[in-house]
Coordinates of C-alpha atoms in Angstrom, one line a residue:
M605 CA 0.0 0.0 0.0
G606 CA 2.8 2.4 0.9
A607 CA 4.6 1.7 -2.4
L608 CA 1.3 2.4 -4.3
L609 CA 0.8 5.7 -2.5
S610 CA 4.3 6.8 -3.2
Y611 CA 3.9 6.0 -6.9
L612 CA 0.7 7.9 -7.2
A613 CA 2.4 10.9 -5.5
E614 CA 5.2 10.7 -8.1
V615 CA 2.7 10.6 -10.9
A616 CA 0.8 13.6 -9.6
N617 CA 4.1 15.5 -9.4
G618 CA 5.3 14.4 -12.8
S619 CA 8.4 12.8 -11.4
T620 CA 8.0 9.5 -13.3
N621 CA 8.4 8.7 -17.0
D622 CA 4.7 7.9 -17.2
P623 CA 2.3 10.7 -18.2
G624 CA 0.6 12.2 -15.2
L625 CA -1.3 15.2 -13.9
G626 CA 2.0 17.2 -13.8
D627 CA 2.1 16.9 -17.6
I628 CA -1.1 18.8 -18.2
P629 CA -0.5 22.4 -19.3
E630 CA -1.5 25.1 -16.8
S631 CA -3.7 26.7 -19.5
C632 CA -5.7 23.4 -19.9
V633 CA -6.2 23.1 -16.2
A634 CA -7.4 26.8 -16.1
C635 CA -10.0 25.9 -18.8
V636 CA -11.3 23.0 -16.7
F637 CA -11.4 25.3 -13.6
L638 CA -13.9 27.6 -15.4
Y639 CA -16.5 24.9 -14.8
L640 CA -15.8 24.2 -11.2
T641 CA -16.8 26.0 -8.0
P642 CA -14.3 28.0 -5.9
P643 CA -14.1 25.4 -3.1
Q644 CA -13.4 22.7 -5.7
I645 CA -10.7 24.9 -7.3
C646 CA -9.0 25.5 -4.0
N647 CA -9.0 21.8 -3.2
L648 CA -7.4 20.8 -6.5
A649 CA -4.8 23.6 -6.2
R650 CA -3.0 21.3 -3.7
L651 CA -2.2 18.6 -6.3
N652 CA 0.8 20.1 -8.0
R653 CA 2.4 23.3 -9.4
A654 CA 0.3 23.4 -12.6
F655 CA -2.9 23.2 -10.7
R656 CA -1.7 25.7 -8.1
G657 CA -0.8 28.2 -10.9
A658 CA -4.1 27.7 -12.7
A659 CA -6.0 28.2 -9.4
S660 CA -4.4 31.6 -9.1
S661 CA -5.2 32.7 -12.6
D662 CA -7.1 36.0 -12.9
S663 CA -9.0 34.7 -15.9
V664 CA -10.4 31.8 -13.7
W665 CA -11.5 34.1 -10.9
Q666 CA -12.8 36.8 -13.2
S667 CA -15.4 34.3 -14.4
K668 CA -16.5 33.6 -10.8
L669 CA -17.0 37.2 -9.9
P670 CA -20.5 38.8 -10.6
S671 CA -20.7 41.3 -13.4
N672 CA -21.1 44.2 -11.0
Y673 CA -18.4 43.3 -8.5
Q674 CA -16.9 46.8 -8.9
D675 CA -20.0 48.2 -7.2
L676 CA -19.2 46.1 -4.2
L677 CA -15.6 47.3 -4.2
D678 CA -16.7 50.9 -4.4
L679 CA -18.2 50.4 -0.9
L680 CA -14.7 49.8 0.5
P681 CA -11.8 52.1 0.9
P682 CA -9.6 51.8 -2.3
Q683 CA -6.6 50.7 -0.2
R684 CA -8.5 47.6 0.7
Y685 CA -8.5 46.2 -2.8
Q686 CA -5.9 48.0 -4.8
N687 CA -3.2 45.6 -6.3
L688 CA -5.2 42.5 -5.3
S689 CA -5.5 39.6 -7.7
R690 CA -9.0 38.5 -8.8
K691 CA -8.7 35.5 -6.4
D692 CA -8.0 37.8 -3.5
I693 CA -10.9 40.1 -4.5
Y694 CA -13.2 37.1 -4.6
A695 CA -12.1 36.2 -1.1
L696 CA -12.5 39.8 0.1
L697 CA -16.0 40.1 -1.2
S698 CA -17.0 36.7 0.2
R699 CA -16.9 38.4 3.6
P700 CA -19.7 40.9 4.5
V701 CA -19.2 44.4 3.1
P702 CA -21.0 47.0 5.2
F703 CA -22.6 50.1 3.9
D704 CA -25.2 52.7 4.9
D705 CA -23.4 53.4 8.3
G706 CA -23.0 49.6 8.8
N707 CA -26.7 48.9 8.8
K708 CA -26.6 47.0 5.6
E709 CA -24.3 44.3 4.3
V710 CA -23.6 42.7 1.0
W711 CA -21.4 39.7 0.2
L712 CA -20.8 36.9 -2.3
D713 CA -21.9 33.4 -1.7
R714 CA -18.7 31.5 -1.5
I715 CA -19.8 28.6 -3.7
T716 CA -21.7 30.4 -6.5
G717 CA -20.3 33.9 -6.3
K718 CA -23.9 35.3 -6.3
I719 CA -24.8 38.4 -4.4
C720 CA -26.6 38.3 -1.1
M721 CA -27.7 41.1 1.2
S722 CA -28.9 41.7 4.7
I723 CA -30.6 44.8 6.1
S724 CA -30.6 45.5 9.9
A725 CA -33.7 46.7 11.8
K726 CA -31.6 49.8 12.4
A727 CA -32.0 50.7 8.8
M728 CA -35.8 50.4 8.9
S729 CA -38.6 52.7 9.9
I730 CA -40.4 51.2 13.0
T731 CA -43.5 52.9 14.4
G732 CA -42.8 53.9 18.0
I733 CA -39.2 52.8 18.0
D734 CA -38.1 55.9 20.1
D735 CA -40.6 55.2 22.8
R736 CA -39.1 52.9 25.5
R737 CA -42.6 51.9 26.6
Y738 CA -42.9 50.0 23.3
W739 CA -39.5 49.1 21.9
N740 CA -36.0 48.4 23.1
W741 CA -32.7 47.8 21.3
I742 CA -31.0 44.6 22.5
S743 CA -27.3 43.9 22.0
T744 CA -26.8 40.3 21.0
E745 CA -24.4 37.9 19.2
E746 CA -27.4 36.2 17.6
S747 CA -27.6 38.9 15.0
R748 CA -25.0 39.6 12.3
F749 CA -25.5 43.3 13.2
N750 CA -25.1 42.6 17.0
V751 CA -28.4 44.3 17.8
V752 CA -32.1 43.6 17.4
A753 CA -35.3 45.5 18.1
Y754 CA -37.5 44.0 20.8
L755 CA -41.2 44.9 21.0
Q756 CA -42.7 44.8 24.5
Q757 CA -46.2 45.9 23.6
I758 CA -48.0 48.0 21.0
W759 CA -51.3 48.4 19.2
W760 CA -50.0 49.7 15.8
F761 CA -47.3 47.4 14.6
E762 CA -45.5 48.6 11.4
V763 CA -42.0 48.1 10.1
D764 CA -40.9 49.6 6.7
G765 CA -37.7 49.5 4.8
M766 CA -36.1 50.3 1.4
V767 CA -32.9 49.6 -0.4
K768 CA -31.4 50.6 -3.8
F769 CA -28.8 48.4 -5.3
P770 CA -27.5 47.3 -8.8
F771 CA -28.4 43.6 -8.4
P772 CA -27.1 41.3 -11.2
A773 CA -29.8 39.6 -13.4
D774 CA -31.3 36.8 -11.3
I775 CA -34.4 35.8 -9.2
Y776 CA -34.2 36.9 -5.6
T777 CA -36.1 36.0 -2.4
L778 CA -36.8 38.5 0.3
T779 CA -37.4 37.4 3.9
F780 CA -37.9 38.9 7.4
R781 CA -36.0 37.3 10.3
L782 CA -38.0 37.3 13.5
H783 CA -38.0 35.7 16.9
L784 CA -41.0 35.2 19.2
G785 CA -39.9 35.8 22.9
R786 CA -37.0 37.6 24.5
F787 CA -33.9 35.5 24.6
Y788 CA -31.2 35.8 27.3
K789 CA -28.1 34.0 28.6
R790 CA -27.8 32.8 32.2
L791 CA -24.8 30.8 33.5
G792 CA -23.7 30.3 29.9
R793 CA -27.0 28.8 28.8
R794 CA -29.6 30.3 26.5
G795 CA -33.1 30.8 27.6
C796 CA -36.3 32.6 26.4
S797 CA -38.9 34.6 28.2
F798 CA -42.4 34.8 26.7
E799 CA -43.7 37.3 29.3
H800 CA -44.6 39.9 26.7
T801 CA -45.5 37.5 23.8
H802 CA -49.1 37.9 23.0
G803 CA -51.5 39.0 20.3
W804 CA -49.9 37.2 17.3
D805 CA -52.4 34.5 17.1
V806 CA -55.4 36.8 16.8
K807 CA -54.8 38.1 13.3
P808 CA -52.0 37.6 10.8
V809 CA -49.2 39.9 10.1
R810 CA -49.2 41.3 6.5
F811 CA -45.8 41.2 4.7
E812 CA -45.4 43.2 1.5
M813 CA -42.7 43.9 -1.1
S814 CA -42.6 46.0 -4.2
T815 CA -39.9 47.0 -6.7
S816 CA -39.3 50.1 -8.8
D817 CA -40.3 48.2 -12.0
G818 CA -43.8 47.4 -10.7
Q819 CA -43.3 43.9 -9.2
Q820 CA -45.3 43.2 -6.0
A821 CA -45.7 40.4 -3.5
T822 CA -47.8 39.9 -0.4
H823 CA -48.0 37.2 2.2
E824 CA -49.8 36.9 5.6
F825 CA -48.6 34.8 8.5
C826 CA -49.9 34.2 12.0
L827 CA -46.6 34.4 14.0
D828 CA -48.0 32.4 17.0
E829 CA -50.5 29.9 15.7
N830 CA -51.7 27.4 18.3
R831 CA -51.0 24.3 16.2
F832 CA -47.4 25.3 16.1
I833 CA -47.3 26.0 19.8
E834 CA -48.6 22.5 20.6
S835 CA -46.0 21.0 18.3
E836 CA -42.8 21.6 20.3
H837 CA -43.3 25.4 20.3
H838 CA -42.0 25.5 16.7
K839 CA -42.5 29.2 16.3
R840 CA -41.4 30.3 19.8
G841 CA -37.8 30.6 21.0
C842 CA -36.1 30.3 17.6
W843 CA -35.4 32.5 14.6
I844 CA -37.8 32.2 11.8
E845 CA -37.4 33.6 8.2
Y846 CA -40.7 34.7 6.8
K847 CA -40.7 34.7 3.0
V848 CA -42.3 37.9 1.6
G849 CA -41.9 37.1 -2.1
E850 CA -39.6 36.9 -5.1
F851 CA -38.6 39.5 -7.6
F852 CA -36.8 39.3 -11.0
V853 CA -33.8 41.4 -12.2
N854 CA -33.7 41.1 -16.0
E855 CA -30.7 43.3 -16.8
S856 CA -27.5 43.6 -14.9
G857 CA -26.1 47.1 -14.3
S858 CA -29.4 49.0 -13.6
T859 CA -30.3 50.0 -10.0
T860 CA -33.3 48.2 -8.5
E861 CA -35.3 49.8 -5.7
I862 CA -37.0 47.4 -3.3
R863 CA -39.5 48.5 -0.7
F864 CA -40.7 46.0 2.0
S865 CA -42.9 46.1 5.1
M866 CA -44.7 44.1 7.7
K867 CA -47.7 45.3 9.6
Q868 CA -50.5 44.4 12.0
I869 CA -52.4 47.6 12.5
D870 CA -55.7 46.2 13.9
C871 CA -55.9 48.4 17.0
T872 CA -58.6 46.2 18.7
H873 CA -55.9 44.2 20.4
S874 CA -52.3 44.7 21.5
K875 CA -49.3 42.5 20.5
G876 CA -45.8 42.2 21.8
G877 CA -42.9 39.9 22.7
V878 CA -41.2 39.8 19.3
C879 CA -37.6 40.5 18.1
V880 CA -37.0 42.1 14.7
D881 CA -33.5 41.3 13.4
S882 CA -33.1 41.9 9.7
V883 CA -34.3 41.4 6.1
F884 CA -32.4 39.1 3.8
I885 CA -32.3 39.3 0.0
V886 CA -30.8 36.2 -1.4
P887 CA -30.9 34.5 -4.9
S888 CA -33.8 32.1 -4.8
N889 CA -31.8 29.0 -5.9
L890 CA -29.5 29.5 -2.9
K891 CA -32.5 29.7 -0.6
E892 CA -33.9 26.5 -2.1
R893 CA -30.5 24.8 -1.7
K894 CA -30.5 25.7 1.9
T895 CA -34.0 24.3 2.4
R896 CA -33.3 21.1 0.5
G897 CA -30.2 20.6 2.6
I898 CA -32.1 20.4 5.9
P899 CA -34.8 17.6 6.0
K900 CA -38.1 18.9 7.2
G901 CA -38.5 18.6 11.0
S902 CA -34.8 17.8 11.6
Q903 CA -33.4 21.3 11.9
P904 CA -32.0 22.0 15.4
K905 CA -33.4 25.0 17.2
M906 CA -30.0 26.6 17.7
F907 CA -29.9 30.3 18.3
M908 CA -28.2 31.2 15.0
Q909 CA -30.3 28.8 12.9
S910 CA -33.3 30.1 11.1
S911 CA -36.3 28.1 10.0
I912 CA -37.9 29.3 6.8
V913 CA -41.7 29.8 6.4

């Protein structure tokens, strides 16, 4: 077995008289890499010098970057990306790029290179947010923005937001990330209080979305339905992503304006005990991939996990 492994290593390095991977021209390897994902390219780069050279080729990584990657770079100080290779630019943009005073983030999905975005509750217009009788800001590690808005009690519940961005041509899904109950840590363990949680089973919350080119979507969800409470409190104590809808971007390069909201403005009853974290805008096929990767009913209710409704 040891002799066989030694021989295979010699073939891979091109140190035998037999044709091996080391004999493949770097340009041919680069052509193959155009059809692979970035993680696959990085794994193959360890084989030999030709593969390593092809894995650093600007032409390979240029094909992995979105058409408008320069718009993302413009959100950063020039010194952060000047003189970087395309591979290093891809790695840089795969980490969150903050903008709008740090209340919005955009990044590339590491596998597909597609653009994703998250918008903090801090960037939204929330009715009554400045009145401590109704709302409080809670610092937490459970949000990518390290802060969420917590509603104690209110009659008119309304949250609105807007973003303008040159999204590449694709189909995108917009979701709200919410949490029923107030979470806390005690002696290193996570717990939840539902002292203020009420009113979400009376009438549904209306989620809406519209784009500057006339696309619209509306969904209604009861945030605290009894049938879910009886089934392991599925909607309480964990983060839930509520799908508002999808929108299409037909042409890359043009700026798309997206407006979104959620409201429950029936003043016949009060409601409270919910955390508002953020809005996500993600290519729809990435959202579907995430859903398919977690069998229904098997997703653990960890604090950073989000179920999708």
